[in-house]
mmCIF file with all atom_site columns, C-alpha atoms in Angstrom:
data_model
loop_
_atom_site.group_PDB
_atom_site.id
_atom_site.type_symbol
_atom_site.label_atom_id
_atom_site.label_alt_id
_atom_site.label_comp_id
_atom_site.label_asym_id
_atom_site.label_entity_id
_atom_site.label_seq_id
_atom_site.pdbx_PDB_ins_code
_atom_site.Cartn_x
_atom_site.Cartn_y
_atom_site.Cartn_z
_atom_site.occupancy
_atom_site.B_iso_or_equiv
_atom_site.pdbx_formal_charge
_atom_site.auth_seq_id
_atom_site.auth_comp_id
_atom_site.auth_asym_id
_atom_site.auth_atom_id
_atom_site.pdbx_PDB_model_num
ATOM 1   C CA . GLU A 1 1   ? 58.745 66.488  106.234 1.00 78.00 ? 1   GLU A CA 1
ATOM 2   C CA . ALA A 1 2   ? 60.805 67.878  103.351 1.00 78.00 ? 2   ALA A CA 1
ATOM 3   C CA . GLN A 1 3   ? 63.568 70.021  104.720 1.00 92.00 ? 3   GLN A CA 1
ATOM 4   C CA . VAL A 1 4   ? 67.140 71.271  104.654 1.00 96.00 ? 4   VAL A CA 1
ATOM 5   C CA . THR A 1 5   ? 68.940 71.027  107.976 1.00 97.00 ? 5   THR A CA 1
ATOM 6   C CA . GLN A 1 6   ? 72.110 72.724  109.106 1.00 97.00 ? 6   GLN A CA 1
ATOM 7   C CA . ASN A 1 7   ? 74.260 72.190  112.145 1.00 97.00 ? 7   ASN A CA 1
ATOM 8   C CA . PRO A 1 8   ? 75.254 73.905  114.258 1.00 97.00 ? 8   PRO A CA 1
ATOM 9   C CA . ARG A 1 9   ? 72.784 76.778  114.252 1.00 97.00 ? 9   ARG A CA 1
ATOM 10  C CA . TYR A 1 10  ? 75.110 78.993  116.251 1.00 97.00 ? 10  TYR A CA 1
ATOM 11  C CA . LEU A 1 11  ? 78.873 78.778  116.644 1.00 97.00 ? 11  LEU A CA 1
ATOM 12  C CA . ILE A 1 12  ? 81.498 80.974  118.266 1.00 97.00 ? 12  ILE A CA 1
ATOM 13  C CA . THR A 1 13  ? 85.070 79.965  117.539 1.00 96.00 ? 13  THR A CA 1
ATOM 14  C CA . VAL A 1 14  ? 88.585 81.341  117.449 1.00 96.00 ? 14  VAL A CA 1
ATOM 15  C CA . THR A 1 15  ? 90.803 82.250  114.547 1.00 97.00 ? 15  THR A CA 1
ATOM 16  C CA . GLY A 1 16  ? 92.521 79.276  112.944 1.00 96.00 ? 16  GLY A CA 1
ATOM 17  C CA . LYS A 1 17  ? 90.467 76.502  114.488 1.00 97.00 ? 17  LYS A CA 1
ATOM 18  C CA . LYS A 1 18  ? 89.100 74.307  111.720 1.00 97.00 ? 18  LYS A CA 1
ATOM 19  C CA . LEU A 1 19  ? 85.348 73.855  111.652 1.00 97.00 ? 19  LEU A CA 1
ATOM 20  C CA . THR A 1 20  ? 82.679 72.170  109.570 1.00 98.00 ? 20  THR A CA 1
ATOM 21  C CA . VAL A 1 21  ? 79.078 73.229  109.118 1.00 98.00 ? 21  VAL A CA 1
ATOM 22  C CA . THR A 1 22  ? 76.921 70.345  107.996 1.00 98.00 ? 22  THR A CA 1
ATOM 23  C CA . CYS A 1 23  ? 74.039 70.553  105.563 1.00 98.00 ? 23  CYS A CA 1
ATOM 24  C CA . SER A 1 24  ? 71.620 67.769  104.761 1.00 98.00 ? 24  SER A CA 1
ATOM 25  C CA . GLN A 1 25  ? 68.477 67.547  102.641 1.00 97.00 ? 25  GLN A CA 1
ATOM 26  C CA . ASN A 1 26  ? 65.912 64.761  102.471 1.00 95.00 ? 26  ASN A CA 1
ATOM 27  C CA . MET A 1 27  ? 64.345 65.640  99.113  1.00 92.00 ? 27  MET A CA 1
ATOM 28  C CA . ASN A 1 28  ? 66.775 63.820  96.803  1.00 92.00 ? 28  ASN A CA 1
ATOM 29  C CA . HIS A 1 29  ? 67.819 67.151  95.301  1.00 92.00 ? 29  HIS A CA 1
ATOM 30  C CA . GLU A 1 30  ? 70.724 67.271  92.859  1.00 90.00 ? 30  GLU A CA 1
ATOM 31  C CA . TYR A 1 31  ? 71.648 70.930  93.268  1.00 90.00 ? 31  TYR A CA 1
ATOM 32  C CA . MET A 1 32  ? 72.997 72.253  96.571  1.00 94.00 ? 32  MET A CA 1
ATOM 33  C CA . SER A 1 33  ? 74.573 75.574  97.426  1.00 95.00 ? 33  SER A CA 1
ATOM 34  C CA . TRP A 1 34  ? 76.150 77.562  100.258 1.00 97.00 ? 34  TRP A CA 1
ATOM 35  C CA . TYR A 1 35  ? 75.621 81.281  100.814 1.00 97.00 ? 35  TYR A CA 1
ATOM 36  C CA . ARG A 1 36  ? 76.765 83.829  103.314 1.00 97.00 ? 36  ARG A CA 1
ATOM 37  C CA . GLN A 1 37  ? 74.676 86.855  104.243 1.00 96.00 ? 37  GLN A CA 1
ATOM 38  C CA . ASP A 1 38  ? 76.195 90.053  105.583 1.00 94.00 ? 38  ASP A CA 1
ATOM 39  C CA . PRO A 1 39  ? 74.542 93.409  106.370 1.00 90.00 ? 39  PRO A CA 1
ATOM 40  C CA . GLY A 1 40  ? 74.646 95.711  103.391 1.00 86.00 ? 40  GLY A CA 1
ATOM 41  C CA . LEU A 1 41  ? 76.020 93.002  101.110 1.00 89.00 ? 41  LEU A CA 1
ATOM 42  C CA . GLY A 1 42  ? 73.107 90.630  100.782 1.00 89.00 ? 42  GLY A CA 1
ATOM 43  C CA . LEU A 1 43  ? 73.394 86.930  100.032 1.00 94.00 ? 43  LEU A CA 1
ATOM 44  C CA . ARG A 1 44  ? 76.536 85.804  98.243  1.00 94.00 ? 44  ARG A CA 1
ATOM 45  C CA . GLN A 1 45  ? 77.109 82.350  96.839  1.00 93.00 ? 45  GLN A CA 1
ATOM 46  C CA . ILE A 1 46  ? 80.171 80.556  98.204  1.00 96.00 ? 46  ILE A CA 1
ATOM 47  C CA . TYR A 1 47  ? 80.097 77.162  96.485  1.00 96.00 ? 47  TYR A CA 1
ATOM 48  C CA . TYR A 1 48  ? 77.556 75.058  94.684  1.00 93.00 ? 48  TYR A CA 1
ATOM 49  C CA . SER A 1 49  ? 77.215 71.460  93.585  1.00 93.00 ? 49  SER A CA 1
ATOM 50  C CA . MET A 1 50  ? 75.196 70.155  90.667  1.00 88.00 ? 50  MET A CA 1
ATOM 51  C CA . ASN A 1 51  ? 75.450 66.546  91.773  1.00 89.00 ? 51  ASN A CA 1
ATOM 52  C CA . VAL A 1 52  ? 77.563 64.044  93.644  1.00 94.00 ? 52  VAL A CA 1
ATOM 53  C CA . GLU A 1 53  ? 81.297 64.684  93.255  1.00 93.00 ? 53  GLU A CA 1
ATOM 54  C CA . VAL A 1 54  ? 80.634 67.877  91.243  1.00 91.00 ? 54  VAL A CA 1
ATOM 55  C CA . THR A 1 55  ? 81.374 71.158  93.015  1.00 95.00 ? 55  THR A CA 1
ATOM 56  C CA . ASP A 1 56  ? 82.097 74.655  91.717  1.00 93.00 ? 56  ASP A CA 1
ATOM 57  C CA . LYS A 1 57  ? 83.073 78.035  93.108  1.00 92.00 ? 57  LYS A CA 1
ATOM 58  C CA . GLY A 1 58  ? 80.485 80.738  93.587  1.00 90.00 ? 58  GLY A CA 1
ATOM 59  C CA . ASP A 1 59  ? 81.200 84.413  94.018  1.00 88.00 ? 59  ASP A CA 1
ATOM 60  C CA . VAL A 1 60  ? 83.132 84.287  97.310  1.00 94.00 ? 60  VAL A CA 1
ATOM 61  C CA . PRO A 1 61  ? 84.867 80.896  97.634  1.00 96.00 ? 61  PRO A CA 1
ATOM 62  C CA . GLU A 1 62  ? 88.116 82.071  99.252  1.00 97.00 ? 62  GLU A CA 1
ATOM 63  C CA . GLY A 1 63  ? 88.704 80.496  102.662 1.00 97.00 ? 63  GLY A CA 1
ATOM 64  C CA . TYR A 1 64  ? 86.080 77.770  102.201 1.00 98.00 ? 64  TYR A CA 1
ATOM 65  C CA . LYS A 1 65  ? 85.972 74.183  101.025 1.00 98.00 ? 65  LYS A CA 1
ATOM 66  C CA . VAL A 1 66  ? 83.082 71.866  100.293 1.00 98.00 ? 66  VAL A CA 1
ATOM 67  C CA . SER A 1 67  ? 82.547 68.231  99.423  1.00 97.00 ? 67  SER A CA 1
ATOM 68  C CA . ARG A 1 68  ? 79.677 66.253  97.922  1.00 97.00 ? 68  ARG A CA 1
ATOM 69  C CA . LYS A 1 69  ? 80.309 62.573  98.505  1.00 97.00 ? 69  LYS A CA 1
ATOM 70  C CA . GLU A 1 70  ? 76.654 61.691  98.717  1.00 96.00 ? 70  GLU A CA 1
ATOM 71  C CA . LYS A 1 71  ? 73.585 63.378  97.365  1.00 96.00 ? 71  LYS A CA 1
ATOM 72  C CA . ARG A 1 72  ? 71.988 64.401  100.639 1.00 97.00 ? 72  ARG A CA 1
ATOM 73  C CA . ASN A 1 73  ? 75.002 66.042  102.320 1.00 98.00 ? 73  ASN A CA 1
ATOM 74  C CA . PHE A 1 74  ? 77.005 69.145  101.421 1.00 98.00 ? 74  PHE A CA 1
ATOM 75  C CA . PRO A 1 75  ? 79.284 70.205  104.281 1.00 98.00 ? 75  PRO A CA 1
ATOM 76  C CA . LEU A 1 76  ? 81.030 73.588  104.369 1.00 98.00 ? 76  LEU A CA 1
ATOM 77  C CA . ILE A 1 77  ? 84.572 73.499  105.722 1.00 98.00 ? 77  ILE A CA 1
ATOM 78  C CA . LEU A 1 78  ? 86.575 76.408  107.063 1.00 97.00 ? 78  LEU A CA 1
ATOM 79  C CA . GLU A 1 79  ? 90.136 75.144  107.360 1.00 95.00 ? 79  GLU A CA 1
ATOM 80  C CA . SER A 1 80  ? 91.466 78.234  109.137 1.00 97.00 ? 80  SER A CA 1
ATOM 81  C CA . PRO A 1 81  ? 88.619 80.590  110.034 1.00 97.00 ? 81  PRO A CA 1
ATOM 82  C CA . SER A 1 82  ? 89.291 84.301  110.250 1.00 97.00 ? 82  SER A CA 1
ATOM 83  C CA . PRO A 1 83  ? 87.181 87.139  111.718 1.00 97.00 ? 83  PRO A CA 1
ATOM 84  C CA . ASN A 1 84  ? 86.070 88.260  108.242 1.00 97.00 ? 84  ASN A CA 1
ATOM 85  C CA . GLN A 1 85  ? 84.232 84.969  107.953 1.00 98.00 ? 85  GLN A CA 1
ATOM 86  C CA . THR A 1 86  ? 81.902 85.981  110.752 1.00 98.00 ? 86  THR A CA 1
ATOM 87  C CA . SER A 1 87  ? 78.549 85.832  109.015 1.00 97.00 ? 87  SER A CA 1
ATOM 88  C CA . LEU A 1 88  ? 75.172 84.146  108.658 1.00 97.00 ? 88  LEU A CA 1
ATOM 89  C CA . TYR A 1 89  ? 75.453 81.056  106.465 1.00 98.00 ? 89  TYR A CA 1
ATOM 90  C CA . PHE A 1 90  ? 72.675 79.385  104.527 1.00 98.00 ? 90  PHE A CA 1
ATOM 91  C CA . CYS A 1 91  ? 72.629 76.066  102.756 1.00 97.00 ? 91  CYS A CA 1
ATOM 92  C CA . ALA A 1 92  ? 70.088 75.572  99.977  1.00 95.00 ? 92  ALA A CA 1
ATOM 93  C CA . SER A 1 93  ? 68.973 72.778  97.679  1.00 94.00 ? 93  SER A CA 1
ATOM 94  C CA . SER A 1 94  ? 66.798 72.328  94.620  1.00 87.00 ? 94  SER A CA 1
ATOM 95  C CA . LEU A 1 95  ? 65.567 69.413  92.540  1.00 80.00 ? 95  LEU A CA 1
ATOM 96  C CA . VAL A 1 96  ? 67.253 70.589  89.370  1.00 69.00 ? 96  VAL A CA 1
ATOM 97  C CA . ALA A 1 97  ? 69.708 73.326  88.601  1.00 67.00 ? 97  ALA A CA 1
ATOM 98  C CA . PRO A 1 98  ? 68.182 76.799  88.784  1.00 65.00 ? 98  PRO A CA 1
ATOM 99  C CA . GLY A 1 99  ? 66.965 78.121  85.476  1.00 60.00 ? 99  GLY A CA 1
ATOM 100 C CA . THR A 1 100 ? 65.277 74.938  84.355  1.00 63.00 ? 100 THR A CA 1
ATOM 101 C CA . ILE A 1 101 ? 61.641 74.072  84.655  1.00 57.00 ? 101 ILE A CA 1
ATOM 102 C CA . ASP A 1 102 ? 60.240 73.181  88.073  1.00 57.00 ? 102 ASP A CA 1
ATOM 103 C CA . TYR A 1 103 ? 62.928 75.112  89.836  1.00 71.00 ? 103 TYR A CA 1
ATOM 104 C CA . GLU A 1 104 ? 62.452 75.986  93.496  1.00 79.00 ? 104 GLU A CA 1
ATOM 105 C CA . GLN A 1 105 ? 65.279 76.436  95.957  1.00 85.00 ? 105 GLN A CA 1
ATOM 106 C CA . TYR A 1 106 ? 64.785 75.500  99.610  1.00 91.00 ? 106 TYR A CA 1
ATOM 107 C CA . PHE A 1 107 ? 66.952 77.137  102.248 1.00 95.00 ? 107 PHE A CA 1
ATOM 108 C CA . GLY A 1 108 ? 68.140 75.708  105.535 1.00 97.00 ? 108 GLY A CA 1
ATOM 109 C CA . PRO A 1 109 ? 67.506 77.659  108.766 1.00 96.00 ? 109 PRO A CA 1
ATOM 110 C CA . GLY A 1 110 ? 70.938 79.299  108.790 1.00 97.00 ? 110 GLY A CA 1
ATOM 111 C CA . THR A 1 111 ? 74.105 79.072  110.876 1.00 97.00 ? 111 THR A CA 1
ATOM 112 C CA . ARG A 1 112 ? 75.322 82.159  112.671 1.00 97.00 ? 112 ARG A CA 1
ATOM 113 C CA . LEU A 1 113 ? 79.101 81.961  112.904 1.00 98.00 ? 113 LEU A CA 1
ATOM 114 C CA . THR A 1 114 ? 81.302 84.274  114.948 1.00 97.00 ? 114 THR A CA 1
ATOM 115 C CA . VAL A 1 115 ? 85.090 84.065  114.628 1.00 97.00 ? 115 VAL A CA 1
ATOM 116 C CA . THR A 1 116 ? 87.059 85.930  117.282 1.00 96.00 ? 116 THR A CA 1
ATOM 117 C CA . GLY B 2 1   ? 80.432 92.685  85.341  1.00 63.00 ? 1   GLY B CA 1
ATOM 118 C CA . GLN B 2 2   ? 77.433 91.598  87.298  1.00 73.00 ? 2   GLN B CA 1
ATOM 119 C CA . ASN B 2 3   ? 75.129 94.040  89.029  1.00 87.00 ? 3   ASN B CA 1
ATOM 120 C CA . ILE B 2 4   ? 71.688 93.801  90.589  1.00 95.00 ? 4   ILE B CA 1
ATOM 121 C CA . ASP B 2 5   ? 69.924 96.886  91.914  1.00 96.00 ? 5   ASP B CA 1
ATOM 122 C CA . GLN B 2 6   ? 66.795 97.149  93.997  1.00 97.00 ? 6   GLN B CA 1
ATOM 123 C CA . PRO B 2 7   ? 65.592 99.830  96.403  1.00 97.00 ? 7   PRO B CA 1
ATOM 124 C CA . THR B 2 8   ? 66.872 99.513  99.934  1.00 96.00 ? 8   THR B CA 1
ATOM 125 C CA . GLU B 2 9   ? 63.584 100.207 101.690 1.00 97.00 ? 9   GLU B CA 1
ATOM 126 C CA . MET B 2 10  ? 59.931 100.784 100.863 1.00 98.00 ? 10  MET B CA 1
ATOM 127 C CA . THR B 2 11  ? 56.851 101.541 102.922 1.00 97.00 ? 11  THR B CA 1
ATOM 128 C CA . ALA B 2 12  ? 53.245 100.715 102.068 1.00 97.00 ? 12  ALA B CA 1
ATOM 129 C CA . THR B 2 13  ? 49.870 100.543 103.785 1.00 97.00 ? 13  THR B CA 1
ATOM 130 C CA . GLU B 2 14  ? 47.941 97.439  104.711 1.00 97.00 ? 14  GLU B CA 1
ATOM 131 C CA . GLY B 2 15  ? 45.471 96.530  101.970 1.00 97.00 ? 15  GLY B CA 1
ATOM 132 C CA . ALA B 2 16  ? 47.345 98.480  99.298  1.00 97.00 ? 16  ALA B CA 1
ATOM 133 C CA . ILE B 2 17  ? 49.485 97.369  96.352  1.00 97.00 ? 17  ILE B CA 1
ATOM 134 C CA . VAL B 2 18  ? 53.255 97.740  96.166  1.00 98.00 ? 18  VAL B CA 1
ATOM 135 C CA . GLN B 2 19  ? 55.708 97.165  93.333  1.00 98.00 ? 19  GLN B CA 1
ATOM 136 C CA . ILE B 2 20  ? 59.347 96.337  94.052  1.00 98.00 ? 20  ILE B CA 1
ATOM 137 C CA . ASN B 2 21  ? 61.659 96.883  91.116  1.00 98.00 ? 21  ASN B CA 1
ATOM 138 C CA . CYS B 2 22  ? 64.870 95.092  90.257  1.00 98.00 ? 22  CYS B CA 1
ATOM 139 C CA . THR B 2 23  ? 67.315 95.912  87.490  1.00 97.00 ? 23  THR B CA 1
ATOM 140 C CA . TYR B 2 24  ? 70.200 93.689  86.552  1.00 96.00 ? 24  TYR B CA 1
ATOM 141 C CA . GLN B 2 25  ? 73.267 93.532  84.363  1.00 93.00 ? 25  GLN B CA 1
ATOM 142 C CA . THR B 2 26  ? 74.730 90.104  83.716  1.00 88.00 ? 26  THR B CA 1
ATOM 143 C CA . SER B 2 27  ? 76.497 88.560  80.770  1.00 85.00 ? 27  SER B CA 1
ATOM 144 C CA . GLY B 2 28  ? 74.852 85.151  80.863  1.00 88.00 ? 28  GLY B CA 1
ATOM 145 C CA . PHE B 2 29  ? 71.305 85.708  82.128  1.00 89.00 ? 29  PHE B CA 1
ATOM 146 C CA . ASN B 2 30  ? 69.341 82.518  82.658  1.00 87.00 ? 30  ASN B CA 1
ATOM 147 C CA . GLY B 2 31  ? 66.436 83.271  84.961  1.00 90.00 ? 31  GLY B CA 1
ATOM 148 C CA . LEU B 2 32  ? 65.398 85.689  87.703  1.00 93.00 ? 32  LEU B CA 1
ATOM 149 C CA . PHE B 2 33  ? 64.081 84.737  91.135  1.00 93.00 ? 33  PHE B CA 1
ATOM 150 C CA . TRP B 2 34  ? 62.295 86.520  93.929  1.00 96.00 ? 34  TRP B CA 1
ATOM 151 C CA . TYR B 2 35  ? 62.570 85.467  97.554  1.00 96.00 ? 35  TYR B CA 1
ATOM 152 C CA . GLN B 2 36  ? 60.946 86.662  100.752 1.00 97.00 ? 36  GLN B CA 1
ATOM 153 C CA . GLN B 2 37  ? 62.986 86.795  103.938 1.00 97.00 ? 37  GLN B CA 1
ATOM 154 C CA . HIS B 2 38  ? 61.612 87.647  107.354 1.00 96.00 ? 38  HIS B CA 1
ATOM 155 C CA . ALA B 2 39  ? 64.071 89.002  109.896 1.00 91.00 ? 39  ALA B CA 1
ATOM 156 C CA . GLY B 2 40  ? 66.173 86.234  111.391 1.00 87.00 ? 40  GLY B CA 1
ATOM 157 C CA . GLU B 2 41  ? 64.762 83.586  109.085 1.00 93.00 ? 41  GLU B CA 1
ATOM 158 C CA . ALA B 2 42  ? 65.809 81.813  105.902 1.00 95.00 ? 42  ALA B CA 1
ATOM 159 C CA . PRO B 2 43  ? 64.686 83.101  102.494 1.00 95.00 ? 43  PRO B CA 1
ATOM 160 C CA . THR B 2 44  ? 61.619 81.456  101.003 1.00 93.00 ? 44  THR B CA 1
ATOM 161 C CA . PHE B 2 45  ? 61.078 81.092  97.266  1.00 91.00 ? 45  PHE B CA 1
ATOM 162 C CA . LEU B 2 46  ? 58.371 83.270  95.717  1.00 93.00 ? 46  LEU B CA 1
ATOM 163 C CA . SER B 2 47  ? 58.767 83.148  91.961  1.00 91.00 ? 47  SER B CA 1
ATOM 164 C CA . TYR B 2 48  ? 60.949 82.365  88.997  1.00 89.00 ? 48  TYR B CA 1
ATOM 165 C CA . ASN B 2 49  ? 60.881 84.039  85.566  1.00 92.00 ? 49  ASN B CA 1
ATOM 166 C CA . VAL B 2 50  ? 62.951 82.975  82.616  1.00 89.00 ? 50  VAL B CA 1
ATOM 167 C CA . LEU B 2 51  ? 60.737 84.284  79.795  1.00 91.00 ? 51  LEU B CA 1
ATOM 168 C CA . ASP B 2 52  ? 59.363 87.787  79.350  1.00 95.00 ? 52  ASP B CA 1
ATOM 169 C CA . GLY B 2 53  ? 56.011 88.478  80.853  1.00 95.00 ? 53  GLY B CA 1
ATOM 170 C CA . LEU B 2 54  ? 53.999 88.289  84.005  1.00 95.00 ? 54  LEU B CA 1
ATOM 171 C CA . GLU B 2 55  ? 53.740 85.283  86.311  1.00 91.00 ? 55  GLU B CA 1
ATOM 172 C CA . GLU B 2 56  ? 50.903 85.409  88.823  1.00 92.00 ? 56  GLU B CA 1
ATOM 173 C CA . LYS B 2 57  ? 50.727 83.412  92.012  1.00 89.00 ? 57  LYS B CA 1
ATOM 174 C CA . GLY B 2 58  ? 47.944 84.449  94.339  1.00 94.00 ? 58  GLY B CA 1
ATOM 175 C CA . ARG B 2 59  ? 48.569 87.905  95.767  1.00 96.00 ? 59  ARG B CA 1
ATOM 176 C CA . PHE B 2 60  ? 52.089 87.966  94.313  1.00 96.00 ? 60  PHE B CA 1
ATOM 177 C CA . SER B 2 61  ? 53.043 88.546  90.676  1.00 96.00 ? 61  SER B CA 1
ATOM 178 C CA . SER B 2 62  ? 56.451 88.814  89.063  1.00 96.00 ? 62  SER B CA 1
ATOM 179 C CA . PHE B 2 63  ? 57.293 90.442  85.756  1.00 97.00 ? 63  PHE B CA 1
ATOM 180 C CA . LEU B 2 64  ? 60.372 90.138  83.583  1.00 97.00 ? 64  LEU B CA 1
ATOM 181 C CA . SER B 2 65  ? 61.693 92.091  80.605  1.00 97.00 ? 65  SER B CA 1
ATOM 182 C CA . ARG B 2 66  ? 64.946 90.565  79.444  1.00 95.00 ? 66  ARG B CA 1
ATOM 183 C CA . SER B 2 67  ? 65.619 93.248  76.840  1.00 94.00 ? 67  SER B CA 1
ATOM 184 C CA . LYS B 2 68  ? 65.455 95.927  79.537  1.00 95.00 ? 68  LYS B CA 1
ATOM 185 C CA . GLY B 2 69  ? 67.189 93.932  82.263  1.00 96.00 ? 69  GLY B CA 1
ATOM 186 C CA . TYR B 2 70  ? 64.230 94.645  84.486  1.00 96.00 ? 70  TYR B CA 1
ATOM 187 C CA . SER B 2 71  ? 61.871 92.807  86.785  1.00 98.00 ? 71  SER B CA 1
ATOM 188 C CA . TYR B 2 72  ? 59.317 93.710  89.374  1.00 98.00 ? 72  TYR B CA 1
ATOM 189 C CA . LEU B 2 73  ? 57.489 91.933  92.164  1.00 98.00 ? 73  LEU B CA 1
ATOM 190 C CA . LEU B 2 74  ? 53.926 93.084  92.694  1.00 98.00 ? 74  LEU B CA 1
ATOM 191 C CA . LEU B 2 75  ? 52.239 92.463  96.028  1.00 97.00 ? 75  LEU B CA 1
ATOM 192 C CA . LYS B 2 76  ? 48.484 93.016  96.239  1.00 97.00 ? 76  LYS B CA 1
ATOM 193 C CA . GLU B 2 77  ? 46.152 93.314  99.222  1.00 97.00 ? 77  GLU B CA 1
ATOM 194 C CA . LEU B 2 78  ? 49.078 93.841  101.529 1.00 97.00 ? 78  LEU B CA 1
ATOM 195 C CA . GLN B 2 79  ? 48.970 92.192  104.928 1.00 97.00 ? 79  GLN B CA 1
ATOM 196 C CA . MET B 2 80  ? 51.063 92.951  108.007 1.00 97.00 ? 80  MET B CA 1
ATOM 197 C CA . LYS B 2 81  ? 52.812 89.606  107.600 1.00 96.00 ? 81  LYS B CA 1
ATOM 198 C CA . ASP B 2 82  ? 54.197 90.837  104.265 1.00 97.00 ? 82  ASP B CA 1
ATOM 199 C CA . SER B 2 83  ? 56.631 93.031  106.216 1.00 97.00 ? 83  SER B CA 1
ATOM 200 C CA . ALA B 2 84  ? 59.910 91.422  105.204 1.00 97.00 ? 84  ALA B CA 1
ATOM 201 C CA . SER B 2 85  ? 62.898 91.774  102.914 1.00 97.00 ? 85  SER B CA 1
ATOM 202 C CA . TYR B 2 86  ? 62.409 90.849  99.269  1.00 98.00 ? 86  TYR B CA 1
ATOM 203 C CA . LEU B 2 87  ? 65.430 89.526  97.442  1.00 97.00 ? 87  LEU B CA 1
ATOM 204 C CA . CYS B 2 88  ? 65.932 89.617  93.694  1.00 97.00 ? 88  CYS B CA 1
ATOM 205 C CA . ALA B 2 89  ? 68.395 87.027  92.339  1.00 94.00 ? 89  ALA B CA 1
ATOM 206 C CA . VAL B 2 90  ? 69.702 86.199  88.895  1.00 92.00 ? 90  VAL B CA 1
ATOM 207 C CA . ARG B 2 91  ? 71.245 83.045  87.474  1.00 87.00 ? 91  ARG B CA 1
ATOM 208 C CA . ASP B 2 92  ? 74.336 83.991  85.505  1.00 85.00 ? 92  ASP B CA 1
ATOM 209 C CA . ILE B 2 93  ? 75.980 81.372  83.306  1.00 83.00 ? 93  ILE B CA 1
ATOM 210 C CA . GLY B 2 94  ? 79.483 82.103  82.069  1.00 78.00 ? 94  GLY B CA 1
ATOM 211 C CA . ASN B 2 95  ? 82.031 80.113  80.136  1.00 74.00 ? 95  ASN B CA 1
ATOM 212 C CA . ARG B 2 96  ? 83.031 78.104  83.152  1.00 73.00 ? 96  ARG B CA 1
ATOM 213 C CA . ASP B 2 97  ? 80.593 78.967  85.859  1.00 74.00 ? 97  ASP B CA 1
ATOM 214 C CA . ASP B 2 98  ? 76.940 78.901  86.758  1.00 75.00 ? 98  ASP B CA 1
ATOM 215 C CA . LYS B 2 99  ? 76.250 81.259  89.628  1.00 80.00 ? 99  LYS B CA 1
ATOM 216 C CA . ILE B 2 100 ? 73.308 82.742  91.449  1.00 85.00 ? 100 ILE B CA 1
ATOM 217 C CA . ILE B 2 101 ? 73.725 86.426  92.258  1.00 89.00 ? 101 ILE B CA 1
ATOM 218 C CA . PHE B 2 102 ? 71.508 88.162  94.770  1.00 93.00 ? 102 PHE B CA 1
ATOM 219 C CA . GLY B 2 103 ? 70.635 91.805  95.066  1.00 95.00 ? 103 GLY B CA 1
ATOM 220 C CA . LYS B 2 104 ? 70.978 93.383  98.493  1.00 94.00 ? 104 LYS B CA 1
ATOM 221 C CA . GLY B 2 105 ? 67.283 93.120  99.170  1.00 96.00 ? 105 GLY B CA 1
ATOM 222 C CA . THR B 2 106 ? 64.406 95.543  99.666  1.00 97.00 ? 106 THR B CA 1
ATOM 223 C CA . ARG B 2 107 ? 63.071 95.912  103.179 1.00 97.00 ? 107 ARG B CA 1
ATOM 224 C CA . LEU B 2 108 ? 59.310 96.420  102.992 1.00 98.00 ? 108 LEU B CA 1
ATOM 225 C CA . HIS B 2 109 ? 57.504 98.050  105.909 1.00 97.00 ? 109 HIS B CA 1
ATOM 226 C CA . ILE B 2 110 ? 53.723 97.674  106.111 1.00 97.00 ? 110 ILE B CA 1
ATOM 227 C CA . LEU B 2 111 ? 51.801 100.309 108.041 1.00 95.00 ? 111 LEU B CA 1
ATOM 228 C CA . PRO B 2 112 ? 48.370 99.568  109.541 1.00 93.00 ? 112 PRO B CA 1
#
């Protein structure tokens, strides 16, 4: 089954304790992206990657890191989480970069993160 | 700057037709997307427009006018399961970046 998986689905942590949210897709997609979703603010892009070893900042990259060492995985790293990073996080992937033909972006199920 | 506007909430009746509008201002427009998101779930892709005109996909249609910075999503024969948030998103390509910007979403309530 074609899918995007994220782990963990729920996480409560404390300020300053490094954490990683994993994202994996089994569709051989080149383009992967991380978003956060907050009430009243909608979805905002954190980082994206057009292919292996190619990553770029989205709209709200501060406080986050990513890596793309292999095509299927795109982990999101919070080196020193703070309460303002409490949010719902979505990973997404697509076969080609958005805006080209045959574009369709698949989202993972989401990770609800609480930083106290 | 970048800006995407869509109504916060709309209400419609089962079996009816509803149109959700989206206006945008971006410097490097390269495609507009519509997503559906049920409460507590991930967004699911509905449509993608990069050229002017209407794209039809079953009960859903999406329209784009690039000169007006305007799009709409048309939902026909509304069903209760269409109660969800509908997200408008734009691909914005700049000198050094290639971002996807989402509107805040329109929450659609379907009444029986």
